[in-house]
Every structure is written in C-alpha cells, then in structure tokens.
PDB file of C-alpha atoms in Angstrom:
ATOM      1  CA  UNK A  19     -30.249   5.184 -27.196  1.00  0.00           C
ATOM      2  CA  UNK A  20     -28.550   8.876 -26.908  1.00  0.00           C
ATOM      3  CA  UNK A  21     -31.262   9.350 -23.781  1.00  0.00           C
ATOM      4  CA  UNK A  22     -29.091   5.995 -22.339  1.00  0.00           C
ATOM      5  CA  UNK A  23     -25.303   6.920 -23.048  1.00  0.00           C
ATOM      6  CA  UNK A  24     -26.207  10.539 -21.696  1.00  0.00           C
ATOM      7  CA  UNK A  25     -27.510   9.489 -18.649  1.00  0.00           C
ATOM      8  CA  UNK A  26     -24.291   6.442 -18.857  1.00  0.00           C
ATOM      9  CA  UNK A  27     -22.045   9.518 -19.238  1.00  0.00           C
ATOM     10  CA  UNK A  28     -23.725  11.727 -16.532  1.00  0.00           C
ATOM     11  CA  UNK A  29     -23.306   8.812 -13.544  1.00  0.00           C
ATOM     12  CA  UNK A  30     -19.597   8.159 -14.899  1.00  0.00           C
ATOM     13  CA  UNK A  31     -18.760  11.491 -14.231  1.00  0.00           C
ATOM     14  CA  UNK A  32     -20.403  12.091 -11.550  1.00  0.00           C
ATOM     15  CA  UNK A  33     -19.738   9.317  -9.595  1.00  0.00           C
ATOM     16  CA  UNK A  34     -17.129   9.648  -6.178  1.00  0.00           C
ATOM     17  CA  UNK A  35     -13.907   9.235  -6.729  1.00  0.00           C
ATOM     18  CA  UNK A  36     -12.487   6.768  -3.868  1.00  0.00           C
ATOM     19  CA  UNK A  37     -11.252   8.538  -0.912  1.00  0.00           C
ATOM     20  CA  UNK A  38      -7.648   8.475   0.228  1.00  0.00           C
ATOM     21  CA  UNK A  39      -7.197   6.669   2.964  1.00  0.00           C
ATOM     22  CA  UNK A  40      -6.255   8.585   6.155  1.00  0.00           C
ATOM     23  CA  UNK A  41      -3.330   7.519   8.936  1.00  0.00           C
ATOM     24  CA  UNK A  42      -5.896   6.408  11.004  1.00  0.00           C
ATOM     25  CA  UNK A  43      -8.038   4.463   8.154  1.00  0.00           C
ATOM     26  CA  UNK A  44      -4.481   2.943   7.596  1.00  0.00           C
ATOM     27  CA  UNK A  45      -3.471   1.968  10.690  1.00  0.00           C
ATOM     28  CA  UNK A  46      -6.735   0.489  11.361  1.00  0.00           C
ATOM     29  CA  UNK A  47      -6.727  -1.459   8.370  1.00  0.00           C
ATOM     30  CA  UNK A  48      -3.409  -2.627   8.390  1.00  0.00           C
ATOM     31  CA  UNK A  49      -2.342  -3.072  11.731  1.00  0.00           C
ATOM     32  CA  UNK A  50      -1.450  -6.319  12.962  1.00  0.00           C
ATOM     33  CA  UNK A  51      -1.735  -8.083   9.065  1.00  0.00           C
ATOM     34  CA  UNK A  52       0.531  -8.696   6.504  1.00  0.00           C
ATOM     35  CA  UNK A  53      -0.283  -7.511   2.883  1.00  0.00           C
ATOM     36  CA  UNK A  54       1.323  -8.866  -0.165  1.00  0.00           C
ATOM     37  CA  UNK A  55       1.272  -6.299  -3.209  1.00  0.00           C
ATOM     38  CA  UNK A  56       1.028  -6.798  -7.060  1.00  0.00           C
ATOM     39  CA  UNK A  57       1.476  -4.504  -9.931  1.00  0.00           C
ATOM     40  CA  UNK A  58       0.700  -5.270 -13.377  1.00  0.00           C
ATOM     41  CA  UNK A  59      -0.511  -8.854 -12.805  1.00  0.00           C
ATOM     42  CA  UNK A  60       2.762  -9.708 -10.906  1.00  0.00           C
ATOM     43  CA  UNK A  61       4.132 -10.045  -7.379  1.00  0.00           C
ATOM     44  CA  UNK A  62       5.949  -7.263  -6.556  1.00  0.00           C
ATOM     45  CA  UNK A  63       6.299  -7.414  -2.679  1.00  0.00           C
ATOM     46  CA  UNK A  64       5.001  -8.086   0.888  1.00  0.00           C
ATOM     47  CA  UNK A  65       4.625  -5.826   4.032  1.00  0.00           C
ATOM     48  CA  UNK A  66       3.977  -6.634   7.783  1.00  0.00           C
ATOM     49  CA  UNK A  67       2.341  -4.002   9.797  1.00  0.00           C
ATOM     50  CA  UNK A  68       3.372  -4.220  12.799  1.00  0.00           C
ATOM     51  CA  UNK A  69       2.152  -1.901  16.187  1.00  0.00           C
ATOM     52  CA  UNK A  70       3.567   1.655  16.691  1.00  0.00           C
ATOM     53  CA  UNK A  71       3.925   2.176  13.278  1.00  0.00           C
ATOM     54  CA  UNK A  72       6.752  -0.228  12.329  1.00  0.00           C
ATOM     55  CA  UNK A  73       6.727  -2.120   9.743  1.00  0.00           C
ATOM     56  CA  UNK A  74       8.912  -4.461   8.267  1.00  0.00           C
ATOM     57  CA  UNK A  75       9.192  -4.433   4.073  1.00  0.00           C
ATOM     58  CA  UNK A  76      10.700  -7.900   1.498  1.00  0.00           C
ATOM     59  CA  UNK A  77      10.549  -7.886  -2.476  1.00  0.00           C
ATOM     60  CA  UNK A  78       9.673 -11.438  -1.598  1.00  0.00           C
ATOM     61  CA  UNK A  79      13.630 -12.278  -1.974  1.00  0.00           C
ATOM     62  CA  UNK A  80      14.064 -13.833   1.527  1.00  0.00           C
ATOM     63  CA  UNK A  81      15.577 -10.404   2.866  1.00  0.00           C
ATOM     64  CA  UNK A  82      13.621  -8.006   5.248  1.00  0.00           C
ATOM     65  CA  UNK A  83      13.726  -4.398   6.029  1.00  0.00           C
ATOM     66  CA  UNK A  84      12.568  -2.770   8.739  1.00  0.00           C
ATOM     67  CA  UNK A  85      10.987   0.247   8.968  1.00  0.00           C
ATOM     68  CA  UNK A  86       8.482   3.414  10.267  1.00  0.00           C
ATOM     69  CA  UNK A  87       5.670   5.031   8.750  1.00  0.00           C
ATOM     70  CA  UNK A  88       3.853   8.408   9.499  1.00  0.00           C
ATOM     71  CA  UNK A  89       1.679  10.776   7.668  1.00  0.00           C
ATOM     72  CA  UNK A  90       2.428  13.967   6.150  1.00  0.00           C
ATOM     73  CA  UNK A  91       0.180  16.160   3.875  1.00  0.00           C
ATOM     74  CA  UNK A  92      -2.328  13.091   3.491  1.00  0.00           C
ATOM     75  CA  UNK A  93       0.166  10.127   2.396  1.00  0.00           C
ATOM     76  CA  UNK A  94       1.682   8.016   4.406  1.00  0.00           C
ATOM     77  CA  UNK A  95       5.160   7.826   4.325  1.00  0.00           C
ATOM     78  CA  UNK A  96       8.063   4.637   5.261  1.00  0.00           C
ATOM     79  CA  UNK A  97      11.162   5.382   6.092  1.00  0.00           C
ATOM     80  CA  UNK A  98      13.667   1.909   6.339  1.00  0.00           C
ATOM     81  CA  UNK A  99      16.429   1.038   7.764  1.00  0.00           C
ATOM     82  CA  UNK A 100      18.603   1.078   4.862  1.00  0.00           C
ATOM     83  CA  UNK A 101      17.480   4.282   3.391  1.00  0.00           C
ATOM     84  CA  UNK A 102      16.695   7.555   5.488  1.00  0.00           C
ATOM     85  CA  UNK A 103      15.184   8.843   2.252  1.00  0.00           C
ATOM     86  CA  UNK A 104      10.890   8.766   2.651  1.00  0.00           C
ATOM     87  CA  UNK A 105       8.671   6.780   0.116  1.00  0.00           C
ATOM     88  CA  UNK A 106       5.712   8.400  -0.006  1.00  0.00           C
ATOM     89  CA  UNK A 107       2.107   6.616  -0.900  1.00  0.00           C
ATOM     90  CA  UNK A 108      -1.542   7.969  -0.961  1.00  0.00           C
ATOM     91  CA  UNK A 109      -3.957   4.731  -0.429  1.00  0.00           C
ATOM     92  CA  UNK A 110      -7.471   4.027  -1.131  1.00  0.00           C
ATOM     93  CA  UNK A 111      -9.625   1.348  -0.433  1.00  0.00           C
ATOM     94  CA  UNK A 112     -10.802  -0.127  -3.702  1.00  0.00           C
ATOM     95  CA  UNK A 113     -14.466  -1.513  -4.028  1.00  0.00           C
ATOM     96  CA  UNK A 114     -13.515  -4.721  -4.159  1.00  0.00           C
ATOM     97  CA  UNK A 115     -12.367  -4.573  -0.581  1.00  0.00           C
ATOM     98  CA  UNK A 116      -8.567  -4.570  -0.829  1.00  0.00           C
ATOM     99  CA  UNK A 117      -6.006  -1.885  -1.221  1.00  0.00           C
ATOM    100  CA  UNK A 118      -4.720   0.680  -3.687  1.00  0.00           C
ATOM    101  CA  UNK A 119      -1.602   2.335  -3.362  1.00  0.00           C
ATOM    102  CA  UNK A 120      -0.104   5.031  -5.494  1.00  0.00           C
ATOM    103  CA  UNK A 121       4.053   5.744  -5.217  1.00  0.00           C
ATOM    104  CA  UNK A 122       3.903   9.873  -5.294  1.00  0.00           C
ATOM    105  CA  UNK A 123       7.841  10.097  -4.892  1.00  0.00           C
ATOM    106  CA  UNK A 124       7.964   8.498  -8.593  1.00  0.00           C
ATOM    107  CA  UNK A 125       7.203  11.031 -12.009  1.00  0.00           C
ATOM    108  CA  UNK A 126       5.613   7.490 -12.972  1.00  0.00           C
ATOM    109  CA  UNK A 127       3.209   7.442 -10.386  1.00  0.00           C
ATOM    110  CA  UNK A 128       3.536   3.715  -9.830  1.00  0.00           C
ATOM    111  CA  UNK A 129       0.911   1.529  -8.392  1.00  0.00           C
ATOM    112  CA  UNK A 130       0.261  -1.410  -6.446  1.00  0.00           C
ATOM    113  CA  UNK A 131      -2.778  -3.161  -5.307  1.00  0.00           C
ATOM    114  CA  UNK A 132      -3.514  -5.452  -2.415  1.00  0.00           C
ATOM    115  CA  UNK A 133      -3.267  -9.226  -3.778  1.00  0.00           C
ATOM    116  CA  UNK A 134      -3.622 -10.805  -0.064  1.00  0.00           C
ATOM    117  CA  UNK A 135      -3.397 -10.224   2.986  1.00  0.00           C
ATOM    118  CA  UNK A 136      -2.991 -12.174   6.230  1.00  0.00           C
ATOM    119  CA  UNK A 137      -2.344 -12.130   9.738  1.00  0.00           C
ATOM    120  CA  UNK A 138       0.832 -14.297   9.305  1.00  0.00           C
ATOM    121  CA  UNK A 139       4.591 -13.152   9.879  1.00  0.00           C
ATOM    122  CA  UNK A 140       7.076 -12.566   6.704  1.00  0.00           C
ATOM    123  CA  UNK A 141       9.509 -15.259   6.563  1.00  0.00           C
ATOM    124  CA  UNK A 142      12.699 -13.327   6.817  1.00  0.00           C
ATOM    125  CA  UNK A 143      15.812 -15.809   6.051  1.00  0.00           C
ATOM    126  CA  UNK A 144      17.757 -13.398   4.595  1.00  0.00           C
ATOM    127  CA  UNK A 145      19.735 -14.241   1.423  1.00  0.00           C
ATOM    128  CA  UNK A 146      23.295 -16.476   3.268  1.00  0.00           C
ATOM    129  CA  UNK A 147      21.150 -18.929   5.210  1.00  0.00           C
ATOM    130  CA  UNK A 148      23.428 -22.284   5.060  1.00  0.00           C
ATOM    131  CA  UNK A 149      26.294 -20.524   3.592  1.00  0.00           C
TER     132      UNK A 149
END
C-alpha cells in the first residue's frame, strides 16, 4: 500500500503543469467564436473574438464593450473602450478541452473557466432599449 501512494505521490508531482497559452495559441483558439465564462459555478460573462484582435466584452447585462487585446510578458492583455487601464490574463487550455483564465491584475488572482463557446454574435441591446 505505501509502494502505491509513493508511486501516487511521485506521478502527482511530477506530472506537467498546463502550459500558458501563447498570443498565437489564443488567437487561434478564439478567433472568430464567442466564449461565455463562469467562476465559481456561476455565469460571470461572455466575450466575442472578433479579427484583428478586437473584441467586444458583456457581464451578460444587455450592454457591450468593445475592445483590443495584445500580449505582453506572456498574458494577454484587453484594453476597452471605457477604461484605458489593461486587464491582464494568463490562459491555459484545460484537459477537458475548454479554457482557463487567471486575472493577474487582481492580489486575488481570480479565475474563470470556459462554460461555452460558440460561433454566434453577443446580443448587444444595451440597457434603454424601448425607453
């Protein structure tokens, strides 16, 4: 049994860490889809990526940013219309296929992960539509 949790231990610990993702692994992935994000079991927001780098950003309130990103020092970085400031992400492809993305402007370090994905466009009505 010791022989087994050892050699358990050994493979743990040894085992790859998952690569970060880099701008062109992103792009290639993402390009052309629209991902929907979750953290902690919950919606927490959807992303278009569109070509050039654009992108265009919603909590999933009806209202749209739009937006850039680029790489610098390995993470890939947004900057949106309404905020000149840079969030910055490092992303890895999880083994069940989808996305991992970790906020590295935040102390927290918080986290999202791919719920969906698909190649249609965010509904943007913004939040006065029929006022």
């Amino acid at each position: 049994m010791r022989v087994l949790l050892l050699f358990s231990l050994f493979f743990a610990v040894a085992a790859p860490a998952a690569a970060q993702m880099t701008a062109a692994e992103f792009d290639a992935y993402t390009r052309g889809q629209t991902f929907y994000y979750g953290a902690g079991g919950a919606p927490y927001g959807g992303e278009e990526y569109l070509d050039n780098r654009r992108v265009r950003w919603s909590f999933l309130d009806g209202q749209c940013k739009d937006g850039f990103w680029y790489d610098e020092a390995g993470m890939i970085c947004f900057v949106y219309e309404d905020n000149p400031v840079p969030q910055c992400w490092s992303f890895y492809r999880t083994g069940e296929g989808g996305l991992r993305a970790i906020f590295e402007n935040d102390p927290a370090r918080t986290s999202l992960y791919e719920a969906r994905r698909n190649e249609d466009p965010m509904i943007c009505p913004g939040p006065d539509v029929g006022v």
